[in-house]
Amino acid sequence: MARVISNIDSVEVTGYKEEKSIVIFGWIACAKSDARIVVKDSNGRKLESVIDFTSRFDVSRVLKEKEGYDGETVGFRIVTKVGINEYKKLFIYNNGVEVYSILQRKIEREYLDTMMMLNIDGWKKNDKESYIRGWCFHRYEPFKLRFFDQAGKELDAEITWNRSIDVERYYNISNTEKREFGFIAKFKTVNLSSDKIRVVLEANGQEKIENVNLAKIKVNDNEMSFLQKLVSPSKWKKGIAYLKDNGVKAFMIKLIHQADNPDKEYQRWFLAHRVTKEELKDQRDMQFKLQPKISIVIPLYNTKIPFLKAIIDSVLYQSYANWELCLADGSTKTEVGDYIKNHYSDERIIYQKLPKNDGIAGNTNAALKMATGDFVVLSDHDDILELDALYEIVKLYNENPELDIIYTDEDLTDKTGNNFRSPRFKPDFNLDFLQSINYICHIFAVKKSIMDQVGGFRKEYDGAQDWDMILRCCELSNHIGHIPKILYHWRAYEESTAGNIDSKQYAIEAGRKAVADHFERSGLNAELEYTDVFVMFTPKLIPQTHGRISIIIPNKDQRDTLKTCVESIEKKSTYDNYEIIIVENNSTEQETFDYYKELESTYRNIKVVYYEGDFNYSKINNFGAKYADGEYLILLNNDTEVITTDWMERMLGYCERESTGIVGAKLYYPDDTVQHCGAVIGVGGFAGHILTLASPQDAGYLGRLKAAQDLSAVTAACLMIKKFVFDEVGGLSEDFKVALNDMDLCLKVRKTGKLVALDPGVELYHYESKSRGFEETPEKHERFKSEIKRFRDKWSDILEKGDPYYNVNLTLMYGDCRLRGDDEHFDIVDEISQE
């Protein structure tokens, strides 16, 4: 008998108690029509199962190369509802041939291992208070966390709970009730009889126990190990979805990429891209036409001497020499000032001992009063500047002398200052993004005239004083530049702001106040929704008008799909001044036309118009727009379903602004994973979505999945556009019949100077298949290639320069915001030809 080529990708148990099901993903080398899969128990009894099949062209191609197999491959998803104790072994057969078996105890063990978990991330002991940080959960039952000393006496603990988004994601926990799994337990050290503490998680009559010795220093690791990620059911599920979407080659590259420690990978990348001694020498010899004096402003407070030396040296040895270092010292000790006086004699270093500590804002203002430069650069007292930081700032200023503000990328470093991780590769200036999160942070260089105009830092914003300052400065200038290089290292350790486990509520409230005040100064009414990500908000702009909105929905048959869409609009929407225009395109089923009549007789704000040409998405929407009465259009796919009741108000709040032309939404697949939250021009060689398949709770890279932001493009599956802007740019370009018409529309609007914004608080389901596969006919394949070529030719300038709302250091080959490889290239025409 010939060998049956097959593979099981994953086996997991879902549900709880009598609702448990076994879910198996895999594939077999055969055609769909030839697949005859059955599931049996150890007694040979056939088990009732639901089996879904998908084509696996990606696997077929690999098997042809590796095995010489020249047939089709079918992927499957099997759901078997069976009592977990009703079998000892599970078997899968295809056409009577066993292709897989697994022991019941193995399935049960993996299920139980992830049902209830307790993990300690870190701890520390001080003279007054001690802390333990970690996370715990039972997937379905209430749980209790208790702490005991070595003698078994229960300890009083002040427990602060918080959402643990990473845990929910890794363990595939649907947390619709927003249960909090992360914890910080605080103890009075005087009440501890010893350093050993037993942490006990109780749930459903079971216990999980972890022991902590406060006397031993623990190296904190907030990331799961690769092994933990690899065995996690959710990681397998995501991996399989990625495999289906991207093929075996991309899947293996991603697996290898994740197998390596991302911090180590970044460390290698940074050291390879860091400025060299030879380059520093050339920079020191450079004579710029404009040589502004730069004042580096640093407030000091009991700074540790190694950190003090690191920051001063990182300024002293800058390759650009026209600077001054302004140090305002609010320390309660004399050693900081003594060290500076004894070790530094450079006249550019200006030190002042303050009469008292006046907090972050007050001490920084004292340093600002010492500054005499053309530009001011802000720095913390325990961070590090790259030695070419000032050179790069002055270089960009010489290239564009109109610039008033310049900022750079940054990363984190540890106590040693030699290990680097968590790079913040930022977009070019993005005001809507800045209103959600202080993504600019460091380095922030601003003309002293603007800093003087805003009046320094404000003490009432301590905890978010930088954010408040940056917002006020950016309000005064449209000339803001970005250097996409890591030029600043933010030191993160337990006592630092970046590493402190005791998240400060005052910082959250200070951030809220800073952004709220900014909106008030800007004349906008906004509600700030906290995201559960530290000091990050999703602003909800309240409309100042009540404009008419026309929702255009192209449709061909699919009565039930259209019904879901329309009913979600009519029954969930809280906005009342809208109409729905359904553009009928060559339906053949009578029930579709019967439904049109039903809609028009039931709803006064729905009308059906008839487009009789061949399918052309652009022409259909342009046709529908001619019948629109609204000041605003919403282009909406018929396979969507509204989630957010105030979705139209939220979109209108952004779209009615004079600066904005288009507003996009956040879309989910039916399993609640992200389908769209913005597109990047250049991904895949033309344009593509990023961070797809993320969980609803995932904040994404730099908070991209929860932050309002400006983008180069959003999907037309749901977007709002001003009607006059739509007409001004000529609507959707009709030579893009199927693909890339929405990307093209957004770029045309951007070319007029209008913004394309996205509010992630606008949420809809999009029932578009995750695995649409490749174009199934040669004609469609060629059409897709021609539209890609047309797009690349038309927008070659932005493809060459890079998407300004992305970052040149991030990959264009994948949608996961990983580091861009030095040898990365993507010839899309060649890739398509090989499919």
PDB file of C-alpha atoms in Angstrom, residues 22 63 67 121 405 413 425 466 537 676 712 777:
ATOM      1  CA  ILE A  22     -11.682  18.032  20.593  1.00  0.00           C
ATOM      2  CA  LEU A  63       5.264  18.223  -1.551  1.00  0.00           C
ATOM      3  CA  GLU A  67       8.270  14.313  -2.512  1.00  0.00           C
ATOM      4  CA  ASP A 121       7.027  37.190  37.139  1.00  0.00           C
ATOM      5  CA  ILE A 405      10.768  69.979  16.167  1.00  0.00           C
ATOM      6  CA  THR A 413      18.532  49.237  27.965  1.00  0.00           C
ATOM      7  CA  PHE A 425      10.439  52.325  15.584  1.00  0.00           C
ATOM      8  CA  ASP A 466       6.681  65.072  28.800  1.00  0.00           C
ATOM      9  CA  PHE A 537      -6.191  56.117  25.447  1.00  0.00           C
ATOM     10  CA  HIS A 676      -7.871  45.051   9.578  1.00  0.00           C
ATOM     11  CA  SER A 712      -1.671  56.084   4.430  1.00  0.00           C
ATOM     12  CA  THR A 777      -8.180  31.027 -12.878  1.00  0.00           C
TER      13      THR A 777
END
